[in-house]
Amino acid sequence: MQLPAKFINRYQKFIPDFDRFLKTLDTPLRSVIRINTLKGEKEEILRLLSDFKLEPIPWYDLAYRVKNNIQIGNRLEYFLGLIYVQEAASMIPPLVLDPQPGEKVLDLTAAPGSKTTQIASMMKNTGLIVANDVNRKRIRALLTNIERYGALNVVVTNKRGERIGEFLPGYFDRVLLDAPCSLEGMLRKNDHALTRWSESNILRSSMIQKSLLASAFKALKPEGILVYSTCTFAPEENEAVVSFLLEQNPNASIEPFTLPGLITHPALTLWQRTRFHPDVLKTSRIYPHDNNTEGFFVAKIKKAVK
Amino acid sequence: MEQFLKHLADNFAINPELLKDFKILKFGDELFIMSKEAAIFKELKPMQRGIRMAKVFKHSSKLSTSSIQLFGKFAKKNIIQLDYDEALRFAQGFELVLRSQPSEIVEGLVIVKYCEFALGIGNYKEGKLKSRVPRSQVLRT
């Protein structure tokens, strides 16, 4: 993969074991499936997958890497909505969010719905998930997935995410903001992101992410949990965004998290002469070469009672 | 709504009590099934709540594949069980000539299953089973 020199210059400064990181980017990712428990019991579904060579994903007992070549989209199990093809790292934000049955959850940028349907499954189809997306075209994919995977607790809305906090302040028990980003972490799956890669794009994304995160935090109940995630390495879109929220809201704090078998790295405290809020250190960076996944950034944010 | 639930009970022996944890609401000519909390959420002008259950006509209704895949497992009559290859062809939208005549089946709409999983609705007549999986949902070959 031909990476821009600027990309390499930026990231060799802080991504550990950088040569192995670069090598991993050139290794294609195998498909990972998530068992959809809204449609059946795990064991029943696994029985149907006897010709799949499956390797368990350590941090989620419903996720498996498919080690043999199978056209999953042509399979009956896919038609039945029993399995969802979803990258293993993309399952992490809902796991950190840890939604409980009966709660009110907001998925602020929900399309195409992999995390929404995962959350629905974790909530056992109870309570409420507001799955919002600003892009009508992408909402079509979201609706298809909600139907296919049988998510009955989802309400789909089409609003600008930046306004939702204003419309529904303090409404949700949990909020997921898997923010639109520069997609650097997805290069193993699709190197399209490189064609649009530039530092100015990163800064533009960062501005949008800050206003989305402010809205997400406003929509959260006191004592509620907000998970902010991106699939990019850019500190401007990760630490800087979370630091901005912490500086603006003294009632926001970061909660560290761990998941079984998942290797994470603490976030940066300093980037290009900008020092971040010290709490940012408790957020997590997930690198492709540590877990054989895409790259992710995840922050678990708690809102205190004022 | 009661008429629709009666249709499920009469045709497939699906006990309406099994759906009591959910709410069925009508929007236009379609019925949607959703969690009770989703049913009362009115803010932000929702585009859709829950999943499509059926399209309602004046004297009949057409169940959606998505809802049958969720609730078809509760059916007790008018069920046709397929093997893997037949199920695959049904999911691909084909008409099947069944190798054996199913017993205790009333000709007309049936719930089609593979193992314990409901695939969708089919139309059964004289040994032939026509898939009613909509073109937008059929499994690509």
CSV table of C-alpha atoms in Angstrom, one decimal:
chain,number,residue,atom,x,y,z
A,1,MET,CA,0.0,0.0,0.0
A,2,GLN,CA,1.4,3.4,-1.0
A,3,LEU,CA,1.0,5.7,2.0
A,4,PRO,CA,1.5,9.4,1.7
A,5,ALA,CA,4.8,10.6,3.2
A,6,LYS,CA,2.9,13.0,5.5
A,7,PHE,CA,0.8,10.0,6.8
A,8,ILE,CA,4.0,8.1,7.7
A,9,ASN,CA,5.7,11.2,9.2
A,10,ARG,CA,2.7,11.8,11.5
A,11,TYR,CA,2.2,8.3,12.7
A,12,GLN,CA,5.7,6.9,13.1
A,13,LYS,CA,6.0,9.4,15.9
A,14,PHE,CA,3.6,7.6,18.2
A,15,ILE,CA,2.3,4.3,16.8
A,16,PRO,CA,4.4,1.6,18.5
A,17,ASP,CA,6.2,-1.1,16.5
A,18,PHE,CA,5.6,1.0,13.4
A,19,ASP,CA,7.2,-1.4,10.9
A,20,ARG,CA,4.8,-4.2,12.0
A,21,PHE,CA,2.0,-1.7,11.8
A,22,LEU,CA,2.8,-0.9,8.1
A,23,LYS,CA,3.1,-4.6,7.3
A,24,THR,CA,-0.2,-5.3,8.9
A,25,LEU,CA,-1.9,-2.7,6.8
A,26,ASP,CA,-0.9,-4.7,3.7
A,27,THR,CA,-2.5,-7.9,5.1
A,28,PRO,CA,-6.1,-8.3,4.1
A,29,LEU,CA,-8.6,-8.8,6.9
A,30,ARG,CA,-10.6,-12.0,7.1
A,31,SER,CA,-14.4,-11.6,7.6
A,32,VAL,CA,-15.7,-11.6,11.1
A,33,ILE,CA,-19.3,-12.6,11.9
A,34,ARG,CA,-21.5,-11.7,14.8
A,35,ILE,CA,-24.2,-14.2,15.9
A,36,ASN,CA,-27.6,-12.4,16.0
A,37,THR,CA,-29.3,-13.6,19.1
A,38,LEU,CA,-32.5,-11.8,18.2
A,39,LYS,CA,-33.2,-14.5,15.7
A,40,GLY,CA,-32.0,-17.6,17.5
A,41,GLU,CA,-29.9,-19.2,20.2
A,42,LYS,CA,-26.1,-19.1,19.7
A,43,GLU,CA,-25.8,-22.9,19.8
A,44,GLU,CA,-28.6,-23.4,17.2
A,45,ILE,CA,-27.0,-20.9,14.9
A,46,LEU,CA,-23.5,-22.3,15.3
A,47,ARG,CA,-24.9,-25.8,14.4
A,48,LEU,CA,-25.9,-24.4,11.0
A,49,LEU,CA,-22.3,-23.1,10.4
A,50,SER,CA,-20.6,-26.5,10.5
A,51,ASP,CA,-18.7,-25.8,7.3
A,52,PHE,CA,-17.3,-22.5,8.6
A,53,LYS,CA,-13.9,-22.6,10.1
A,54,LEU,CA,-14.4,-20.3,13.0
A,55,GLU,CA,-12.0,-18.7,15.4
A,56,PRO,CA,-13.5,-17.0,18.5
A,57,ILE,CA,-12.9,-13.3,19.0
A,58,PRO,CA,-11.7,-13.0,22.7
A,59,TRP,CA,-13.6,-9.9,23.6
A,60,TYR,CA,-17.1,-10.9,22.4
A,61,ASP,CA,-18.5,-14.4,22.9
A,62,LEU,CA,-20.8,-13.9,19.9
A,63,ALA,CA,-18.1,-13.0,17.4
A,64,TYR,CA,-16.0,-15.3,15.2
A,65,ARG,CA,-13.3,-14.8,12.6
A,66,VAL,CA,-14.0,-16.9,9.5
A,67,LYS,CA,-10.8,-18.7,8.6
A,68,ASN,CA,-12.0,-20.3,5.3
A,69,ASN,CA,-13.2,-18.8,2.1
A,70,ILE,CA,-17.0,-18.6,2.2
A,71,GLN,CA,-19.3,-16.3,0.3
A,72,ILE,CA,-21.2,-15.2,3.3
A,73,GLY,CA,-23.6,-13.0,1.3
A,74,ASN,CA,-24.9,-16.0,-0.6
A,75,ARG,CA,-25.6,-18.1,2.5
A,76,LEU,CA,-29.0,-19.1,3.9
A,77,GLU,CA,-27.8,-18.0,7.4
A,78,TYR,CA,-27.2,-14.5,6.0
A,79,PHE,CA,-30.7,-14.5,4.4
A,80,LEU,CA,-32.2,-15.5,7.7
A,81,GLY,CA,-30.4,-12.7,9.5
A,82,LEU,CA,-28.6,-15.1,11.8
A,83,ILE,CA,-25.2,-13.7,11.2
A,84,TYR,CA,-23.9,-10.2,10.6
A,85,VAL,CA,-20.6,-9.5,8.9
A,86,GLN,CA,-19.0,-6.9,11.2
A,87,GLU,CA,-15.3,-6.1,11.8
A,88,ALA,CA,-14.2,-7.3,15.3
A,89,ALA,CA,-13.0,-3.8,16.3
A,90,SER,CA,-16.3,-2.3,15.3
A,91,MET,CA,-18.0,-4.5,18.0
A,92,ILE,CA,-16.0,-2.8,20.7
A,93,PRO,CA,-17.9,0.6,21.1
A,94,PRO,CA,-21.3,-1.1,21.9
A,95,LEU,CA,-19.5,-3.5,24.3
A,96,VAL,CA,-18.0,-0.5,26.1
A,97,LEU,CA,-21.4,1.2,26.0
A,98,ASP,CA,-22.9,-1.8,27.8
A,99,PRO,CA,-26.6,-1.0,27.1
A,100,GLN,CA,-29.0,-2.7,29.5
A,101,PRO,CA,-32.5,-4.1,28.7
A,102,GLY,CA,-35.2,-1.5,29.0
A,103,GLU,CA,-32.9,1.6,28.7
A,104,LYS,CA,-33.2,4.5,26.3
A,105,VAL,CA,-30.2,4.6,24.0
A,106,LEU,CA,-29.2,7.0,21.2
A,107,ASP,CA,-27.0,5.9,18.3
A,108,LEU,CA,-26.3,9.3,16.9
A,109,THR,CA,-24.7,8.3,13.6
A,110,ALA,CA,-26.2,4.9,13.1
A,111,ALA,CA,-26.1,4.0,9.4
A,112,PRO,CA,-25.6,1.3,8.1
A,113,GLY,CA,-26.6,-0.2,11.5
A,114,SER,CA,-24.0,-2.8,12.5
A,115,LYS,CA,-23.7,-1.2,16.0
A,116,THR,CA,-27.4,-0.5,16.2
A,117,THR,CA,-28.4,-4.1,15.6
A,118,GLN,CA,-25.6,-5.2,18.1
A,119,ILE,CA,-27.1,-2.9,20.7
A,120,ALA,CA,-30.6,-4.2,20.0
A,121,SER,CA,-29.3,-7.7,20.6
A,122,MET,CA,-27.6,-6.7,23.8
A,123,MET,CA,-30.9,-5.1,25.0
A,124,LYS,CA,-32.8,-8.2,24.0
A,125,ASN,CA,-35.2,-6.1,21.8
A,126,THR,CA,-36.5,-4.1,24.9
A,127,GLY,CA,-36.4,-0.4,25.7
A,128,LEU,CA,-35.7,2.1,23.0
A,129,ILE,CA,-32.8,2.8,20.6
A,130,VAL,CA,-33.1,6.0,18.6
A,131,ALA,CA,-31.0,5.3,15.5
A,132,ASN,CA,-30.3,8.6,13.8
A,133,ASP,CA,-28.4,9.4,10.7
A,134,VAL,CA,-28.2,12.6,8.7
A,135,ASN,CA,-27.7,10.9,5.3
A,136,ARG,CA,-31.0,9.6,3.7
A,137,LYS,CA,-29.2,7.3,1.3
A,138,ARG,CA,-27.3,5.6,4.2
A,139,ILE,CA,-30.6,5.3,6.1
A,140,ARG,CA,-31.9,2.9,3.4
A,141,ALA,CA,-29.1,0.5,4.4
A,142,LEU,CA,-29.9,1.0,8.1
A,143,LEU,CA,-33.6,0.2,7.5
A,144,THR,CA,-32.7,-2.9,5.6
A,145,ASN,CA,-30.5,-4.1,8.4
A,146,ILE,CA,-33.0,-3.4,11.1
A,147,GLU,CA,-35.6,-5.5,9.2
A,148,ARG,CA,-33.1,-8.3,8.3
A,149,TYR,CA,-31.8,-8.6,11.9
A,150,GLY,CA,-35.2,-8.2,13.6
A,151,ALA,CA,-34.5,-5.2,15.8
A,152,LEU,CA,-37.9,-4.2,17.2
A,153,ASN,CA,-36.8,-1.6,19.7
A,154,VAL,CA,-35.3,0.8,17.1
A,155,VAL,CA,-36.8,4.1,16.0
A,156,VAL,CA,-35.1,5.5,12.9
A,157,THR,CA,-34.7,9.3,12.7
A,158,ASN,CA,-33.1,11.6,10.1
A,159,LYS,CA,-31.9,14.7,11.9
A,160,ARG,CA,-28.6,16.6,12.0
A,161,GLY,CA,-26.8,15.0,14.9
A,162,GLU,CA,-25.6,18.4,16.1
A,163,ARG,CA,-29.2,19.3,16.9
A,164,ILE,CA,-30.4,16.3,18.8
A,165,GLY,CA,-29.0,17.4,22.2
A,166,GLU,CA,-30.9,20.6,21.8
A,167,PHE,CA,-34.2,18.7,21.0
A,168,LEU,CA,-33.8,16.0,23.7
A,169,PRO,CA,-31.6,17.3,26.5
A,170,GLY,CA,-30.9,14.8,29.3
A,171,TYR,CA,-33.1,12.1,27.7
A,172,PHE,CA,-30.9,9.1,27.1
A,173,ASP,CA,-29.3,6.6,29.5
A,174,ARG,CA,-26.6,5.8,27.0
A,175,VAL,CA,-25.4,7.5,23.9
A,176,LEU,CA,-23.1,6.1,21.2
A,177,LEU,CA,-21.3,8.5,18.9
A,178,ASP,CA,-19.3,6.4,16.4
A,179,ALA,CA,-18.3,9.6,14.6
A,180,PRO,CA,-17.8,10.0,10.8
A,181,CYS,CA,-14.0,10.3,10.4
A,182,SER,CA,-11.1,10.1,8.0
A,183,LEU,CA,-11.3,6.3,8.1
A,184,GLU,CA,-7.6,5.7,8.4
A,185,GLY,CA,-8.2,2.7,10.6
A,186,MET,CA,-10.1,1.0,7.8
A,187,LEU,CA,-7.2,0.9,5.3
A,188,ARG,CA,-6.9,-2.8,5.6
A,189,LYS,CA,-10.4,-3.3,4.3
A,190,ASN,CA,-10.5,-0.5,1.8
A,191,ASP,CA,-7.7,1.9,0.8
A,192,HIS,CA,-10.2,4.4,-0.8
A,193,ALA,CA,-9.8,6.6,2.3
A,194,LEU,CA,-6.2,7.4,1.0
A,195,THR,CA,-7.5,9.1,-2.1
A,196,ARG,CA,-9.2,11.7,0.1
A,197,TRP,CA,-6.6,11.8,2.8
A,198,SER,CA,-5.2,15.2,3.8
A,199,GLU,CA,-4.5,17.1,7.0
A,200,SER,CA,-7.1,19.6,6.1
A,201,ASN,CA,-9.7,16.8,5.8
A,202,ILE,CA,-8.7,15.7,9.3
A,203,LEU,CA,-9.2,19.2,10.7
A,204,ARG,CA,-12.6,19.5,9.0
A,205,SER,CA,-13.7,16.1,10.5
A,206,SER,CA,-12.5,17.3,13.9
A,207,MET,CA,-14.7,20.3,13.8
A,208,ILE,CA,-17.8,18.2,13.0
A,209,GLN,CA,-16.9,15.7,15.6
A,210,LYS,CA,-16.7,18.3,18.3
A,211,SER,CA,-20.2,19.6,17.6
A,212,LEU,CA,-21.6,16.1,17.4
A,213,LEU,CA,-19.9,15.2,20.7
A,214,ALA,CA,-21.3,18.3,22.4
A,215,SER,CA,-24.8,17.4,21.2
A,216,ALA,CA,-24.4,13.7,22.3
A,217,PHE,CA,-23.3,14.8,25.8
A,218,LYS,CA,-26.3,17.2,26.0
A,219,ALA,CA,-28.7,14.4,25.1
A,220,LEU,CA,-27.2,12.2,27.9
A,221,LYS,CA,-28.9,11.9,31.4
A,222,PRO,CA,-26.9,12.7,34.5
A,223,GLU,CA,-25.1,9.5,35.5
A,224,GLY,CA,-25.4,8.4,31.9
A,225,ILE,CA,-22.7,6.8,29.7
A,226,LEU,CA,-21.5,8.2,26.4
A,227,VAL,CA,-19.1,6.3,24.1
A,228,TYR,CA,-17.2,8.3,21.5
A,229,SER,CA,-15.4,6.2,18.9
A,230,THR,CA,-13.7,6.7,15.5
A,231,CYS,CA,-11.9,4.4,13.1
A,232,THR,CA,-9.0,6.7,12.6
A,233,PHE,CA,-5.5,7.4,14.1
A,234,ALA,CA,-5.6,11.2,13.9
A,235,PRO,CA,-5.2,12.8,17.3
A,236,GLU,CA,-7.2,15.8,16.0
A,237,GLU,CA,-10.2,13.5,15.6
A,238,ASN,CA,-9.7,11.5,18.8
A,239,GLU,CA,-7.9,13.0,21.9
A,240,ALA,CA,-8.5,16.6,20.7
A,241,VAL,CA,-12.2,16.1,20.4
A,242,VAL,CA,-12.5,14.4,23.8
A,243,SER,CA,-10.3,17.0,25.4
A,244,PHE,CA,-12.5,19.8,24.0
A,245,LEU,CA,-15.6,18.2,25.6
A,246,LEU,CA,-13.8,17.7,29.0
A,247,GLU,CA,-12.7,21.4,29.0
A,248,GLN,CA,-16.2,22.6,28.2
A,249,ASN,CA,-18.0,20.4,30.6
A,250,PRO,CA,-16.6,20.0,34.2
A,251,ASN,CA,-19.3,17.3,34.8
A,252,ALA,CA,-17.8,15.0,32.1
A,253,SER,CA,-15.2,12.4,33.1
A,254,ILE,CA,-13.5,9.5,31.4
A,255,GLU,CA,-13.9,6.0,32.7
A,256,PRO,CA,-11.2,3.5,31.7
A,257,PHE,CA,-12.3,0.1,30.3
A,258,THR,CA,-10.9,-3.3,29.6
A,259,LEU,CA,-12.2,-6.1,27.5
A,260,PRO,CA,-10.9,-9.7,27.6
A,261,GLY,CA,-8.0,-10.3,25.3
A,262,LEU,CA,-8.1,-6.8,23.7
A,263,ILE,CA,-4.7,-5.0,23.6
A,264,THR,CA,-5.1,-1.3,23.8
A,265,HIS,CA,-2.7,1.7,24.2
A,266,PRO,CA,-3.3,4.8,26.3
A,267,ALA,CA,-4.1,7.9,24.3
A,268,LEU,CA,-1.7,10.8,23.7
A,269,THR,CA,-1.4,13.7,26.1
A,270,LEU,CA,0.4,16.0,23.7
A,271,TRP,CA,0.2,16.4,19.9
A,272,GLN,CA,1.8,19.1,17.8
A,273,ARG,CA,2.3,21.4,20.8
A,274,THR,CA,-1.2,21.0,22.0
A,275,ARG,CA,-1.5,19.5,25.5
A,276,PHE,CA,-4.7,17.6,26.1
A,277,HIS,CA,-6.9,17.4,29.2
A,278,PRO,CA,-5.2,14.9,31.6
A,279,ASP,CA,-8.2,12.7,31.7
A,280,VAL,CA,-7.8,11.9,28.0
A,281,LEU,CA,-5.1,9.5,29.0
A,282,LYS,CA,-7.8,7.1,30.2
A,283,THR,CA,-9.2,6.7,26.6
A,284,SER,CA,-7.9,3.8,24.4
A,285,ARG,CA,-6.2,3.4,21.1
A,286,ILE,CA,-6.6,0.1,19.3
A,287,TYR,CA,-4.1,-0.7,16.6
A,288,PRO,CA,-4.5,-3.2,13.7
A,289,HIS,CA,-1.2,-5.0,14.4
A,290,ASP,CA,-2.1,-5.7,18.1
A,291,ASN,CA,-5.4,-7.5,17.6
A,292,ASN,CA,-5.5,-8.3,13.9
A,293,THR,CA,-8.4,-5.8,13.4
A,294,GLU,CA,-9.0,-2.4,12.0
A,295,GLY,CA,-7.8,0.6,14.0
A,296,PHE,CA,-10.1,2.3,16.5
A,297,PHE,CA,-10.2,4.9,19.2
A,298,VAL,CA,-12.7,4.5,22.0
A,299,ALA,CA,-13.5,6.9,24.9
A,300,LYS,CA,-16.0,6.0,27.7
A,301,ILE,CA,-17.4,9.3,29.1
A,302,LYS,CA,-19.6,9.6,32.2
A,303,LYS,CA,-21.8,12.6,33.0
A,304,ALA,CA,-21.9,13.5,36.6
A,305,VAL,CA,-24.9,15.1,38.3
A,306,LYS,CA,-24.1,18.8,38.3
B,1,MET,CA,-55.5,-5.1,14.6
B,2,GLU,CA,-57.7,-7.7,16.3
B,3,GLN,CA,-58.6,-8.9,12.8
B,4,PHE,CA,-55.0,-9.3,11.9
B,5,LEU,CA,-54.1,-11.2,15.1
B,6,LYS,CA,-57.1,-13.4,14.4
B,7,HIS,CA,-55.7,-14.1,10.9
B,8,LEU,CA,-52.4,-15.2,12.5
B,9,ALA,CA,-54.2,-17.4,15.0
B,10,ASP,CA,-56.6,-19.0,12.4
B,11,ASN,CA,-54.1,-19.6,9.6
B,12,PHE,CA,-51.0,-20.5,11.5
B,13,ALA,CA,-52.1,-21.1,15.1
B,14,ILE,CA,-49.8,-18.3,16.3
B,15,ASN,CA,-51.0,-17.4,19.8
B,16,PRO,CA,-51.5,-13.6,20.0
B,17,GLU,CA,-50.4,-13.8,23.7
B,18,LEU,CA,-46.8,-14.5,22.4
B,19,LEU,CA,-46.7,-10.9,20.9
B,20,LYS,CA,-48.0,-9.2,24.1
B,21,ASP,CA,-44.6,-7.7,24.9
B,22,PHE,CA,-44.7,-5.7,21.7
B,23,LYS,CA,-46.9,-3.1,20.2
B,24,ILE,CA,-48.4,-3.3,16.7
B,25,LEU,CA,-49.2,0.1,15.1
B,26,LYS,CA,-50.7,0.9,11.7
B,27,PHE,CA,-49.0,3.6,9.5
B,28,GLY,CA,-50.8,4.1,6.2
B,29,ASP,CA,-51.6,0.6,4.9
B,30,GLU,CA,-48.8,-1.1,6.8
B,31,LEU,CA,-48.6,-2.7,10.2
B,32,PHE,CA,-45.3,-2.3,12.2
B,33,ILE,CA,-44.3,-4.3,15.3
B,34,MET,CA,-42.1,-2.7,17.9
B,35,SER,CA,-41.1,-2.5,21.6
B,36,LYS,CA,-43.6,-0.7,23.8
B,37,GLU,CA,-41.0,2.1,24.4
B,38,ALA,CA,-40.5,2.5,20.7
B,39,ALA,CA,-44.2,2.8,20.3
B,40,ILE,CA,-44.5,5.8,22.6
B,41,PHE,CA,-41.5,7.7,21.2
B,42,LYS,CA,-42.9,10.6,19.2
B,43,GLU,CA,-40.0,13.1,19.1
B,44,LEU,CA,-37.7,13.8,16.1
B,45,LYS,CA,-40.4,12.8,13.5
B,46,PRO,CA,-39.5,9.1,13.3
B,47,MET,CA,-39.1,7.6,9.8
B,48,GLN,CA,-39.8,4.1,11.1
B,49,ARG,CA,-40.4,2.3,14.4
B,50,GLY,CA,-39.6,-1.4,14.7
B,51,ILE,CA,-40.1,-3.6,11.7
B,52,ARG,CA,-42.7,-4.0,9.0
B,53,MET,CA,-45.2,-6.7,10.1
B,54,ALA,CA,-47.7,-6.8,7.2
B,55,LYS,CA,-49.3,-4.8,4.4
B,56,VAL,CA,-53.1,-4.6,5.0
B,57,PHE,CA,-55.6,-4.7,2.2
B,58,LYS,CA,-59.4,-4.4,2.4
B,59,HIS,CA,-60.1,-8.0,3.1
B,60,SER,CA,-56.7,-9.5,3.6
B,61,SER,CA,-53.1,-8.8,4.7
B,62,LYS,CA,-49.7,-9.8,3.4
B,63,LEU,CA,-47.2,-10.8,6.1
B,64,SER,CA,-43.6,-9.5,5.7
B,65,THR,CA,-40.7,-11.8,5.4
B,66,SER,CA,-38.9,-10.0,8.3
B,67,SER,CA,-41.8,-10.5,10.7
B,68,ILE,CA,-42.2,-14.2,9.7
B,69,GLN,CA,-38.5,-14.8,10.2
B,70,LEU,CA,-39.0,-13.5,13.8
B,71,PHE,CA,-42.4,-14.9,14.7
B,72,GLY,CA,-42.9,-17.8,12.3
B,73,LYS,CA,-41.3,-20.1,14.9
B,74,PHE,CA,-44.4,-19.8,17.0
B,75,ALA,CA,-46.6,-21.2,14.2
B,76,LYS,CA,-48.3,-24.5,14.9
B,77,LYS,CA,-50.0,-25.2,11.6
B,78,ASN,CA,-49.7,-24.8,7.8
B,79,ILE,CA,-45.9,-25.2,8.0
B,80,ILE,CA,-43.8,-26.6,5.3
B,81,GLN,CA,-40.3,-27.9,6.3
B,82,LEU,CA,-37.6,-27.8,3.7
B,83,ASP,CA,-34.1,-29.3,3.5
B,84,TYR,CA,-31.0,-27.1,2.9
B,85,ASP,CA,-31.1,-27.2,-0.9
B,86,GLU,CA,-34.8,-26.5,-1.1
B,87,ALA,CA,-34.5,-23.7,1.5
B,88,LEU,CA,-31.8,-22.1,-0.5
B,89,ARG,CA,-33.9,-22.1,-3.7
B,90,PHE,CA,-36.9,-20.8,-1.8
B,91,ALA,CA,-34.7,-18.0,-0.4
B,92,GLN,CA,-33.6,-17.3,-4.0
B,93,GLY,CA,-37.2,-16.8,-4.9
B,94,PHE,CA,-37.9,-19.9,-7.0
B,95,GLU,CA,-40.9,-22.1,-7.2
B,96,LEU,CA,-40.3,-25.6,-5.8
B,97,VAL,CA,-41.9,-28.9,-6.7
B,98,LEU,CA,-41.9,-30.7,-3.4
B,99,ARG,CA,-40.6,-34.3,-3.3
B,100,SER,CA,-43.2,-35.4,-0.8
B,101,GLN,CA,-46.7,-34.0,-0.2
B,102,PRO,CA,-46.9,-32.3,3.2
B,103,SER,CA,-49.7,-33.7,5.3
B,104,GLU,CA,-52.3,-31.5,7.2
B,105,ILE,CA,-51.7,-28.5,5.0
B,106,VAL,CA,-54.4,-26.3,3.7
B,107,GLU,CA,-53.6,-25.1,0.2
B,108,GLY,CA,-52.7,-21.4,0.1
B,109,LEU,CA,-50.4,-19.4,2.3
B,110,VAL,CA,-47.9,-21.4,4.4
B,111,ILE,CA,-45.0,-20.7,6.7
B,112,VAL,CA,-41.8,-22.2,5.3
B,113,LYS,CA,-39.1,-23.4,7.6
B,114,TYR,CA,-35.6,-24.8,7.5
B,115,CYS,CA,-34.7,-26.5,10.8
B,116,GLU,CA,-36.2,-24.3,13.5
B,117,PHE,CA,-35.9,-21.1,11.5
B,118,ALA,CA,-38.8,-19.6,9.5
B,119,LEU,CA,-37.7,-18.5,6.0
B,120,GLY,CA,-40.8,-16.6,5.0
B,121,ILE,CA,-44.2,-17.1,3.4
B,122,GLY,CA,-44.9,-19.4,0.5
B,123,ASN,CA,-48.0,-20.2,-1.6
B,124,TYR,CA,-48.7,-23.9,-1.6
B,125,LYS,CA,-50.8,-25.6,-4.3
B,126,GLU,CA,-50.9,-29.1,-5.8
B,127,GLY,CA,-47.5,-30.1,-4.6
B,128,LYS,CA,-45.8,-26.8,-5.7
B,129,LEU,CA,-44.5,-24.2,-3.4
B,130,LYS,CA,-44.1,-20.6,-4.7
B,131,SER,CA,-41.7,-18.3,-2.8
B,132,ARG,CA,-43.3,-15.0,-1.7
B,133,VAL,CA,-40.0,-13.5,-0.6
B,134,PRO,CA,-40.0,-10.0,-2.2
B,135,ARG,CA,-37.5,-9.4,-5.0
B,136,SER,CA,-35.7,-6.9,-2.8
B,137,GLN,CA,-35.0,-9.5,-0.2
B,138,VAL,CA,-34.2,-12.6,-2.2
B,139,LEU,CA,-30.9,-14.2,-1.7
B,140,ARG,CA,-28.5,-13.5,-4.6
B,141,THR,CA,-27.0,-16.4,-6.4
